[in-house]
């Protein structure tokens, strides 16, 4: 009887695990704010990103900013990200080069293109097999030769083809209402749905049929933390990040050209 009790205890403890997930969303190449983010992100079992990280026309980011953002993610130890619509604005050539040198997987489950993105990735942390899937949709630029498929159909294909796993995490770069419908329609529910695109900051998860949808705002204002176990989401918190630096505005020469244009002055 004693041996049976000990065996039961060992079996129970052997099956229990906890994974800490840190995530960012919609960073938009906010390079001055990255050092503060890095201090918070390090130490998590998984570091994930919800897309729109490498580009932002509102702050006149360029190829340099895109490359620097990708390299910072690699240095910080990001586990994976999902492609956002702003990444597609970089154009096929530049985006393809950056993707080719990224040291972490970039997910685009529902994108058909000749690109080094991945439909899914299987990672292992603490002996736990973690399936990561990532879809994009709203406002993405569809270049010649590209096809963006229905997110639900693409995810169902992955769930059918992917190897065995213990934990399923979904990354999505799409509107909240579309994400809610997707969570409702999925027959296999993710343990966590990290959402980017509409720059919302969820102090608490948005629960949809047992799926916790989370989002950490934009421009590096916060980092999200979720602790997952074999029993689901155990805890969630959003940590606000100090903002000592302002984002750079347009260069003076560009403002000068804009003024000349507005007043109809030709050079």
PDB file of C-alpha atoms in Angstrom:
ATOM      1  CA  UNK A   1       0.000   0.000   0.000  1.00  0.00           C
ATOM      2  CA  UNK A   2       2.846   2.372   0.874  1.00  0.00           C
ATOM      3  CA  UNK A   3       4.561   1.664  -2.438  1.00  0.00           C
ATOM      4  CA  UNK A   4       1.341   2.337  -4.330  1.00  0.00           C
ATOM      5  CA  UNK A   5       0.977   5.665  -2.534  1.00  0.00           C
ATOM      6  CA  UNK A   6       4.573   6.649  -3.325  1.00  0.00           C
ATOM      7  CA  UNK A   7       4.105   5.655  -6.956  1.00  0.00           C
ATOM      8  CA  UNK A   8       0.978   7.792  -7.183  1.00  0.00           C
ATOM      9  CA  UNK A   9       2.820  10.780  -5.701  1.00  0.00           C
ATOM     10  CA  UNK A  10       5.751  10.392  -8.109  1.00  0.00           C
ATOM     11  CA  UNK A  11       3.409  10.000 -11.082  1.00  0.00           C
ATOM     12  CA  UNK A  12       1.462  13.102 -10.129  1.00  0.00           C
ATOM     13  CA  UNK A  13       4.551  15.268  -9.563  1.00  0.00           C
ATOM     14  CA  UNK A  14       6.136  13.986 -12.771  1.00  0.00           C
ATOM     15  CA  UNK A  15       3.191  15.161 -14.831  1.00  0.00           C
ATOM     16  CA  UNK A  16       3.033  18.637 -13.293  1.00  0.00           C
ATOM     17  CA  UNK A  17       4.870  21.533 -14.921  1.00  0.00           C
ATOM     18  CA  UNK A  18       4.835  25.312 -15.237  1.00  0.00           C
ATOM     19  CA  UNK A  19       6.009  27.423 -18.162  1.00  0.00           C
ATOM     20  CA  UNK A  20       6.466  31.199 -17.882  1.00  0.00           C
ATOM     21  CA  UNK A  21       5.686  33.055 -21.101  1.00  0.00           C
ATOM     22  CA  UNK A  22       6.765  36.680 -21.594  1.00  0.00           C
ATOM     23  CA  UNK A  23       5.423  38.527 -24.607  1.00  0.00           C
ATOM     24  CA  UNK A  24       5.406  41.852 -26.431  1.00  0.00           C
ATOM     25  CA  UNK A  25       3.045  43.205 -29.075  1.00  0.00           C
ATOM     26  CA  UNK A  26       3.232  45.956 -31.706  1.00  0.00           C
ATOM     27  CA  UNK A  27       6.671  47.290 -30.794  1.00  0.00           C
ATOM     28  CA  UNK A  28       6.936  49.130 -34.143  1.00  0.00           C
ATOM     29  CA  UNK A  29      10.731  49.410 -34.073  1.00  0.00           C
ATOM     30  CA  UNK A  30      10.667  51.605 -30.948  1.00  0.00           C
ATOM     31  CA  UNK A  31      14.424  51.202 -30.549  1.00  0.00           C
ATOM     32  CA  UNK A  32      14.957  53.678 -27.654  1.00  0.00           C
ATOM     33  CA  UNK A  33      12.590  51.631 -25.495  1.00  0.00           C
ATOM     34  CA  UNK A  34      14.144  48.232 -26.118  1.00  0.00           C
ATOM     35  CA  UNK A  35      16.719  48.255 -23.255  1.00  0.00           C
ATOM     36  CA  UNK A  36      13.985  48.603 -20.623  1.00  0.00           C
ATOM     37  CA  UNK A  37      12.056  45.742 -22.231  1.00  0.00           C
ATOM     38  CA  UNK A  38      15.108  43.496 -22.292  1.00  0.00           C
ATOM     39  CA  UNK A  39      15.512  43.632 -18.512  1.00  0.00           C
ATOM     40  CA  UNK A  40      11.962  42.339 -18.045  1.00  0.00           C
ATOM     41  CA  UNK A  41      11.999  39.678 -20.741  1.00  0.00           C
ATOM     42  CA  UNK A  42      15.115  37.789 -19.743  1.00  0.00           C
ATOM     43  CA  UNK A  43      14.516  34.774 -17.545  1.00  0.00           C
ATOM     44  CA  UNK A  44      11.196  33.674 -19.045  1.00  0.00           C
ATOM     45  CA  UNK A  45      10.917  30.154 -20.435  1.00  0.00           C
ATOM     46  CA  UNK A  46       9.437  31.531 -23.666  1.00  0.00           C
ATOM     47  CA  UNK A  47       9.674  35.032 -25.138  1.00  0.00           C
ATOM     48  CA  UNK A  48       7.084  35.615 -27.851  1.00  0.00           C
ATOM     49  CA  UNK A  49       5.979  38.551 -29.982  1.00  0.00           C
ATOM     50  CA  UNK A  50       2.632  39.358 -31.577  1.00  0.00           C
ATOM     51  CA  UNK A  51       3.958  41.078 -34.715  1.00  0.00           C
ATOM     52  CA  UNK A  52       4.330  44.623 -36.090  1.00  0.00           C
ATOM     53  CA  UNK A  53       7.782  44.785 -34.565  1.00  0.00           C
ATOM     54  CA  UNK A  54      10.098  45.810 -37.393  1.00  0.00           C
ATOM     55  CA  UNK A  55       8.334  48.748 -39.080  1.00  0.00           C
ATOM     56  CA  UNK A  56       6.241  51.850 -38.452  1.00  0.00           C
ATOM     57  CA  UNK A  57       5.700  54.526 -41.140  1.00  0.00           C
ATOM     58  CA  UNK A  58       4.246  56.918 -38.566  1.00  0.00           C
ATOM     59  CA  UNK A  59       7.748  57.361 -37.140  1.00  0.00           C
ATOM     60  CA  UNK A  60       9.497  57.102 -40.500  1.00  0.00           C
ATOM     61  CA  UNK A  61      11.344  53.920 -39.615  1.00  0.00           C
ATOM     62  CA  UNK A  62      13.610  52.534 -42.298  1.00  0.00           C
ATOM     63  CA  UNK A  63      15.555  49.407 -43.205  1.00  0.00           C
ATOM     64  CA  UNK A  64      18.114  50.164 -40.494  1.00  0.00           C
ATOM     65  CA  UNK A  65      15.415  50.148 -37.813  1.00  0.00           C
ATOM     66  CA  UNK A  66      13.985  46.879 -39.135  1.00  0.00           C
ATOM     67  CA  UNK A  67      17.379  45.179 -39.032  1.00  0.00           C
ATOM     68  CA  UNK A  68      18.150  46.556 -35.573  1.00  0.00           C
ATOM     69  CA  UNK A  69      14.793  45.377 -34.212  1.00  0.00           C
ATOM     70  CA  UNK A  70      15.350  41.857 -35.530  1.00  0.00           C
ATOM     71  CA  UNK A  71      18.902  41.701 -34.168  1.00  0.00           C
ATOM     72  CA  UNK A  72      17.747  42.961 -30.776  1.00  0.00           C
ATOM     73  CA  UNK A  73      15.111  40.223 -30.650  1.00  0.00           C
ATOM     74  CA  UNK A  74      17.758  37.600 -31.417  1.00  0.00           C
ATOM     75  CA  UNK A  75      20.113  39.000 -28.767  1.00  0.00           C
ATOM     76  CA  UNK A  76      17.349  39.123 -26.180  1.00  0.00           C
ATOM     77  CA  UNK A  77      16.454  35.495 -26.810  1.00  0.00           C
ATOM     78  CA  UNK A  78      13.030  35.629 -28.431  1.00  0.00           C
ATOM     79  CA  UNK A  79      11.621  32.155 -29.002  1.00  0.00           C
ATOM     80  CA  UNK A  80       9.324  33.125 -31.903  1.00  0.00           C
ATOM     81  CA  UNK A  81       7.159  35.875 -33.375  1.00  0.00           C
ATOM     82  CA  UNK A  82       4.215  36.065 -35.735  1.00  0.00           C
ATOM     83  CA  UNK A  83       4.458  38.154 -38.890  1.00  0.00           C
ATOM     84  CA  UNK A  84       2.385  41.349 -38.667  1.00  0.00           C
ATOM     85  CA  UNK A  85       0.883  43.491 -41.394  1.00  0.00           C
ATOM     86  CA  UNK A  86       3.602  46.128 -40.916  1.00  0.00           C
ATOM     87  CA  UNK A  87       6.294  43.560 -41.634  1.00  0.00           C
ATOM     88  CA  UNK A  88       4.674  43.035 -45.041  1.00  0.00           C
ATOM     89  CA  UNK A  89       5.081  46.766 -45.772  1.00  0.00           C
ATOM     90  CA  UNK A  90       8.852  46.261 -45.867  1.00  0.00           C
ATOM     91  CA  UNK A  91       8.405  44.642 -49.271  1.00  0.00           C
ATOM     92  CA  UNK A  92       9.323  41.127 -50.405  1.00  0.00           C
ATOM     93  CA  UNK A  93      13.029  41.799 -50.997  1.00  0.00           C
ATOM     94  CA  UNK A  94      13.923  43.470 -47.687  1.00  0.00           C
ATOM     95  CA  UNK A  95      11.573  41.295 -45.650  1.00  0.00           C
ATOM     96  CA  UNK A  96      12.972  38.155 -47.241  1.00  0.00           C
ATOM     97  CA  UNK A  97      16.536  39.169 -46.386  1.00  0.00           C
ATOM     98  CA  UNK A  98      15.662  39.923 -42.763  1.00  0.00           C
ATOM     99  CA  UNK A  99      13.729  36.680 -42.383  1.00  0.00           C
ATOM    100  CA  UNK A 100      16.642  34.772 -43.878  1.00  0.00           C
ATOM    101  CA  UNK A 101      18.984  36.035 -41.162  1.00  0.00           C
ATOM    102  CA  UNK A 102      16.590  35.892 -38.201  1.00  0.00           C
ATOM    103  CA  UNK A 103      17.892  33.499 -35.545  1.00  0.00           C
ATOM    104  CA  UNK A 104      14.398  32.694 -34.262  1.00  0.00           C
ATOM    105  CA  UNK A 105      11.337  31.300 -36.063  1.00  0.00           C
ATOM    106  CA  UNK A 106       8.889  33.741 -37.643  1.00  0.00           C
ATOM    107  CA  UNK A 107       5.432  32.235 -37.910  1.00  0.00           C
ATOM    108  CA  UNK A 108       3.017  32.833 -40.769  1.00  0.00           C
ATOM    109  CA  UNK A 109       0.792  29.774 -40.711  1.00  0.00           C
ATOM    110  CA  UNK A 110      -1.684  31.095 -43.266  1.00  0.00           C
ATOM    111  CA  UNK A 111       0.783  32.786 -45.647  1.00  0.00           C
ATOM    112  CA  UNK A 112       1.756  31.051 -48.860  1.00  0.00           C
ATOM    113  CA  UNK A 113       4.883  32.697 -50.222  1.00  0.00           C
ATOM    114  CA  UNK A 114       8.450  31.815 -51.125  1.00  0.00           C
ATOM    115  CA  UNK A 115       9.689  33.004 -47.738  1.00  0.00           C
ATOM    116  CA  UNK A 116      11.561  31.432 -44.814  1.00  0.00           C
ATOM    117  CA  UNK A 117       8.548  31.770 -42.506  1.00  0.00           C
ATOM    118  CA  UNK A 118       7.191  28.730 -40.696  1.00  0.00           C
ATOM    119  CA  UNK A 119       3.693  27.269 -40.456  1.00  0.00           C
ATOM    120  CA  UNK A 120       4.375  25.984 -36.963  1.00  0.00           C
ATOM    121  CA  UNK A 121       7.262  25.317 -34.632  1.00  0.00           C
ATOM    122  CA  UNK A 122       7.696  22.759 -31.869  1.00  0.00           C
ATOM    123  CA  UNK A 123       9.870  23.837 -28.936  1.00  0.00           C
ATOM    124  CA  UNK A 124      10.718  22.038 -25.730  1.00  0.00           C
ATOM    125  CA  UNK A 125      11.031  23.693 -22.343  1.00  0.00           C
ATOM    126  CA  UNK A 126      11.410  21.776 -19.070  1.00  0.00           C
ATOM    127  CA  UNK A 127      10.520  18.609 -20.924  1.00  0.00           C
ATOM    128  CA  UNK A 128       7.252  20.132 -22.184  1.00  0.00           C
ATOM    129  CA  UNK A 129       6.606  19.981 -25.929  1.00  0.00           C
ATOM    130  CA  UNK A 130       5.149  23.325 -27.020  1.00  0.00           C
ATOM    131  CA  UNK A 131       3.419  23.828 -30.356  1.00  0.00           C
ATOM    132  CA  UNK A 132       3.478  27.439 -31.595  1.00  0.00           C
ATOM    133  CA  UNK A 133       1.201  28.572 -34.421  1.00  0.00           C
ATOM    134  CA  UNK A 134       0.858  32.128 -35.756  1.00  0.00           C
ATOM    135  CA  UNK A 135      -1.591  33.745 -38.171  1.00  0.00           C
ATOM    136  CA  UNK A 136      -2.006  37.230 -39.649  1.00  0.00           C
ATOM    137  CA  UNK A 137      -4.819  38.886 -41.552  1.00  0.00           C
ATOM    138  CA  UNK A 138      -6.035  42.479 -41.235  1.00  0.00           C
ATOM    139  CA  UNK A 139      -4.338  45.129 -43.423  1.00  0.00           C
ATOM    140  CA  UNK A 140      -1.529  42.836 -44.564  1.00  0.00           C
ATOM    141  CA  UNK A 141       0.017  43.723 -47.927  1.00  0.00           C
ATOM    142  CA  UNK A 142      -0.474  40.846 -50.361  1.00  0.00           C
ATOM    143  CA  UNK A 143       2.392  41.047 -52.854  1.00  0.00           C
ATOM    144  CA  UNK A 144       2.419  39.254 -56.242  1.00  0.00           C
ATOM    145  CA  UNK A 145       2.906  35.540 -55.693  1.00  0.00           C
ATOM    146  CA  UNK A 146       1.548  35.683 -52.150  1.00  0.00           C
ATOM    147  CA  UNK A 147      -1.637  34.176 -50.786  1.00  0.00           C
ATOM    148  CA  UNK A 148      -3.059  34.779 -47.323  1.00  0.00           C
ATOM    149  CA  UNK A 149      -5.389  31.928 -46.468  1.00  0.00           C
ATOM    150  CA  UNK A 150      -8.247  31.758 -44.002  1.00  0.00           C
ATOM    151  CA  UNK A 151      -6.638  31.554 -40.529  1.00  0.00           C
ATOM    152  CA  UNK A 152      -8.997  28.866 -39.233  1.00  0.00           C
ATOM    153  CA  UNK A 153      -8.422  26.524 -42.174  1.00  0.00           C
ATOM    154  CA  UNK A 154      -4.646  26.984 -41.929  1.00  0.00           C
ATOM    155  CA  UNK A 155      -4.609  26.270 -38.184  1.00  0.00           C
ATOM    156  CA  UNK A 156      -6.742  23.155 -38.611  1.00  0.00           C
ATOM    157  CA  UNK A 157      -4.245  21.833 -41.167  1.00  0.00           C
ATOM    158  CA  UNK A 158      -1.382  22.392 -38.733  1.00  0.00           C
ATOM    159  CA  UNK A 159      -3.214  20.690 -35.874  1.00  0.00           C
ATOM    160  CA  UNK A 160      -3.759  17.717 -38.154  1.00  0.00           C
ATOM    161  CA  UNK A 161      -0.132  17.538 -39.360  1.00  0.00           C
ATOM    162  CA  UNK A 162       1.898  18.682 -36.337  1.00  0.00           C
ATOM    163  CA  UNK A 163       3.644  16.178 -34.073  1.00  0.00           C
ATOM    164  CA  UNK A 164       2.454  15.315 -30.593  1.00  0.00           C
ATOM    165  CA  UNK A 165       2.679  18.151 -28.101  1.00  0.00           C
ATOM    166  CA  UNK A 166       1.776  18.984 -24.520  1.00  0.00           C
ATOM    167  CA  UNK A 167       0.978  22.681 -24.921  1.00  0.00           C
ATOM    168  CA  UNK A 168      -0.566  24.678 -27.766  1.00  0.00           C
ATOM    169  CA  UNK A 169       0.013  28.454 -27.934  1.00  0.00           C
ATOM    170  CA  UNK A 170      -1.518  30.578 -30.678  1.00  0.00           C
ATOM    171  CA  UNK A 171      -0.096  33.899 -31.885  1.00  0.00           C
ATOM    172  CA  UNK A 172      -2.349  36.105 -33.951  1.00  0.00           C
ATOM    173  CA  UNK A 173      -1.953  39.461 -35.635  1.00  0.00           C
ATOM    174  CA  UNK A 174      -5.538  40.422 -36.359  1.00  0.00           C
ATOM    175  CA  UNK A 175      -8.463  42.458 -35.112  1.00  0.00           C
ATOM    176  CA  UNK A 176      -9.881  41.537 -31.703  1.00  0.00           C
ATOM    177  CA  UNK A 177     -13.340  40.680 -33.024  1.00  0.00           C
ATOM    178  CA  UNK A 178     -11.838  38.374 -35.638  1.00  0.00           C
ATOM    179  CA  UNK A 179      -9.659  36.794 -32.940  1.00  0.00           C
ATOM    180  CA  UNK A 180     -12.704  36.141 -30.754  1.00  0.00           C
ATOM    181  CA  UNK A 181     -14.492  34.385 -33.610  1.00  0.00           C
ATOM    182  CA  UNK A 182     -11.376  32.344 -34.305  1.00  0.00           C
ATOM    183  CA  UNK A 183     -11.138  31.249 -30.666  1.00  0.00           C
ATOM    184  CA  UNK A 184     -14.797  30.235 -30.737  1.00  0.00           C
ATOM    185  CA  UNK A 185     -14.395  28.200 -33.929  1.00  0.00           C
ATOM    186  CA  UNK A 186     -11.259  26.252 -32.998  1.00  0.00           C
ATOM    187  CA  UNK A 187     -12.122  22.677 -32.007  1.00  0.00           C
ATOM    188  CA  UNK A 188      -8.792  22.394 -30.183  1.00  0.00           C
ATOM    189  CA  UNK A 189      -8.382  25.334 -27.842  1.00  0.00           C
ATOM    190  CA  UNK A 190      -4.972  26.949 -27.281  1.00  0.00           C
ATOM    191  CA  UNK A 191      -3.804  27.346 -23.708  1.00  0.00           C
ATOM    192  CA  UNK A 192      -2.915  30.961 -24.577  1.00  0.00           C
ATOM    193  CA  UNK A 193      -3.785  33.268 -27.478  1.00  0.00           C
ATOM    194  CA  UNK A 194      -1.313  36.165 -27.795  1.00  0.00           C
ATOM    195  CA  UNK A 195      -2.855  38.874 -29.937  1.00  0.00           C
ATOM    196  CA  UNK A 196      -1.393  41.891 -31.688  1.00  0.00           C
ATOM    197  CA  UNK A 197      -2.651  44.503 -34.156  1.00  0.00           C
ATOM    198  CA  UNK A 198      -5.122  46.833 -32.474  1.00  0.00           C
ATOM    199  CA  UNK A 199      -2.741  48.108 -29.754  1.00  0.00           C
ATOM    200  CA  UNK A 200      -4.954  47.177 -26.813  1.00  0.00           C
ATOM    201  CA  UNK A 201      -3.537  46.628 -23.363  1.00  0.00           C
ATOM    202  CA  UNK A 202      -5.323  43.825 -21.542  1.00  0.00           C
ATOM    203  CA  UNK A 203      -4.973  44.150 -17.784  1.00  0.00           C
ATOM    204  CA  UNK A 204      -6.881  40.863 -17.575  1.00  0.00           C
ATOM    205  CA  UNK A 205      -7.230  38.116 -20.186  1.00  0.00           C
ATOM    206  CA  UNK A 206     -10.191  38.291 -22.527  1.00  0.00           C
ATOM    207  CA  UNK A 207     -11.780  34.868 -22.083  1.00  0.00           C
ATOM    208  CA  UNK A 208     -13.566  33.320 -25.061  1.00  0.00           C
ATOM    209  CA  UNK A 209     -14.887  29.792 -24.558  1.00  0.00           C
ATOM    210  CA  UNK A 210     -12.044  28.896 -22.243  1.00  0.00           C
ATOM    211  CA  UNK A 211      -9.341  30.583 -24.342  1.00  0.00           C
ATOM    212  CA  UNK A 212      -7.423  33.435 -22.644  1.00  0.00           C
ATOM    213  CA  UNK A 213      -6.673  36.165 -25.205  1.00  0.00           C
ATOM    214  CA  UNK A 214      -3.943  38.572 -24.083  1.00  0.00           C
ATOM    215  CA  UNK A 215      -2.298  41.687 -25.515  1.00  0.00           C
ATOM    216  CA  UNK A 216       0.421  44.040 -24.234  1.00  0.00           C
ATOM    217  CA  UNK A 217      -0.366  47.335 -25.935  1.00  0.00           C
ATOM    218  CA  UNK A 218       2.044  49.006 -28.334  1.00  0.00           C
ATOM    219  CA  UNK A 219       5.405  50.786 -28.674  1.00  0.00           C
ATOM    220  CA  UNK A 220       6.949  48.929 -25.738  1.00  0.00           C
ATOM    221  CA  UNK A 221       4.614  50.339 -23.107  1.00  0.00           C
ATOM    222  CA  UNK A 222       4.178  46.981 -21.367  1.00  0.00           C
ATOM    223  CA  UNK A 223       5.313  43.372 -21.206  1.00  0.00           C
ATOM    224  CA  UNK A 224       2.853  40.561 -20.590  1.00  0.00           C
ATOM    225  CA  UNK A 225       3.562  37.517 -18.439  1.00  0.00           C
ATOM    226  CA  UNK A 226       1.524  34.328 -18.388  1.00  0.00           C
ATOM    227  CA  UNK A 227       2.256  31.234 -16.317  1.00  0.00           C
ATOM    228  CA  UNK A 228       0.891  28.082 -17.936  1.00  0.00           C
ATOM    229  CA  UNK A 229       0.693  24.611 -16.440  1.00  0.00           C
ATOM    230  CA  UNK A 230      -0.838  21.255 -17.232  1.00  0.00           C
ATOM    231  CA  UNK A 231      -4.000  22.747 -15.676  1.00  0.00           C
ATOM    232  CA  UNK A 232      -4.114  25.787 -17.960  1.00  0.00           C
ATOM    233  CA  UNK A 233      -3.441  29.471 -17.267  1.00  0.00           C
ATOM    234  CA  UNK A 234      -2.288  29.852 -13.670  1.00  0.00           C
ATOM    235  CA  UNK A 235      -1.500  33.568 -13.570  1.00  0.00           C
ATOM    236  CA  UNK A 236      -1.323  36.621 -15.793  1.00  0.00           C
ATOM    237  CA  UNK A 237       0.080  40.079 -15.272  1.00  0.00           C
ATOM    238  CA  UNK A 238       0.898  43.105 -17.360  1.00  0.00           C
ATOM    239  CA  UNK A 239       3.998  45.052 -16.362  1.00  0.00           C
ATOM    240  CA  UNK A 240       4.102  48.691 -17.439  1.00  0.00           C
ATOM    241  CA  UNK A 241       7.492  49.770 -18.750  1.00  0.00           C
ATOM    242  CA  UNK A 242       9.031  53.150 -17.813  1.00  0.00           C
ATOM    243  CA  UNK A 243       9.164  55.452 -20.819  1.00  0.00           C
ATOM    244  CA  UNK A 244      12.239  57.674 -20.370  1.00  0.00           C
ATOM    245  CA  UNK A 245      12.851  58.156 -24.075  1.00  0.00           C
ATOM    246  CA  UNK A 246      10.553  59.652 -26.663  1.00  0.00           C
ATOM    247  CA  UNK A 247      10.259  58.091 -30.054  1.00  0.00           C
ATOM    248  CA  UNK A 248      12.091  59.953 -32.813  1.00  0.00           C
ATOM    249  CA  UNK A 249      10.009  62.086 -35.095  1.00  0.00           C
ATOM    250  CA  UNK A 250      10.604  62.799 -38.757  1.00  0.00           C
ATOM    251  CA  UNK A 251      14.000  64.296 -39.638  1.00  0.00           C
ATOM    252  CA  UNK A 252      14.146  68.101 -40.087  1.00  0.00           C
ATOM    253  CA  UNK A 253      14.885  67.864 -43.823  1.00  0.00           C
ATOM    254  CA  UNK A 254      11.681  65.908 -44.358  1.00  0.00           C
ATOM    255  CA  UNK A 255       9.645  68.510 -42.477  1.00  0.00           C
ATOM    256  CA  UNK A 256      11.241  71.227 -44.602  1.00  0.00           C
ATOM    257  CA  UNK A 257      10.282  69.417 -47.810  1.00  0.00           C
ATOM    258  CA  UNK A 258       6.743  68.967 -46.509  1.00  0.00           C
ATOM    259  CA  UNK A 259       6.425  72.703 -45.797  1.00  0.00           C
ATOM    260  CA  UNK A 260       7.713  73.546 -49.270  1.00  0.00           C
ATOM    261  CA  UNK A 261       5.217  71.133 -50.789  1.00  0.00           C
ATOM    262  CA  UNK A 262       2.290  72.529 -48.798  1.00  0.00           C
ATOM    263  CA  UNK A 263       3.091  76.087 -49.882  1.00  0.00           C
ATOM    264  CA  UNK A 264       3.680  75.069 -53.491  1.00  0.00           C
ATOM    265  CA  UNK A 265       7.320  76.129 -53.481  1.00  0.00           C
ATOM    266  CA  UNK A 266       9.441  74.385 -56.086  1.00  0.00           C
ATOM    267  CA  UNK A 267      13.159  73.868 -55.661  1.00  0.00           C
TER     268      UNK A 267
END
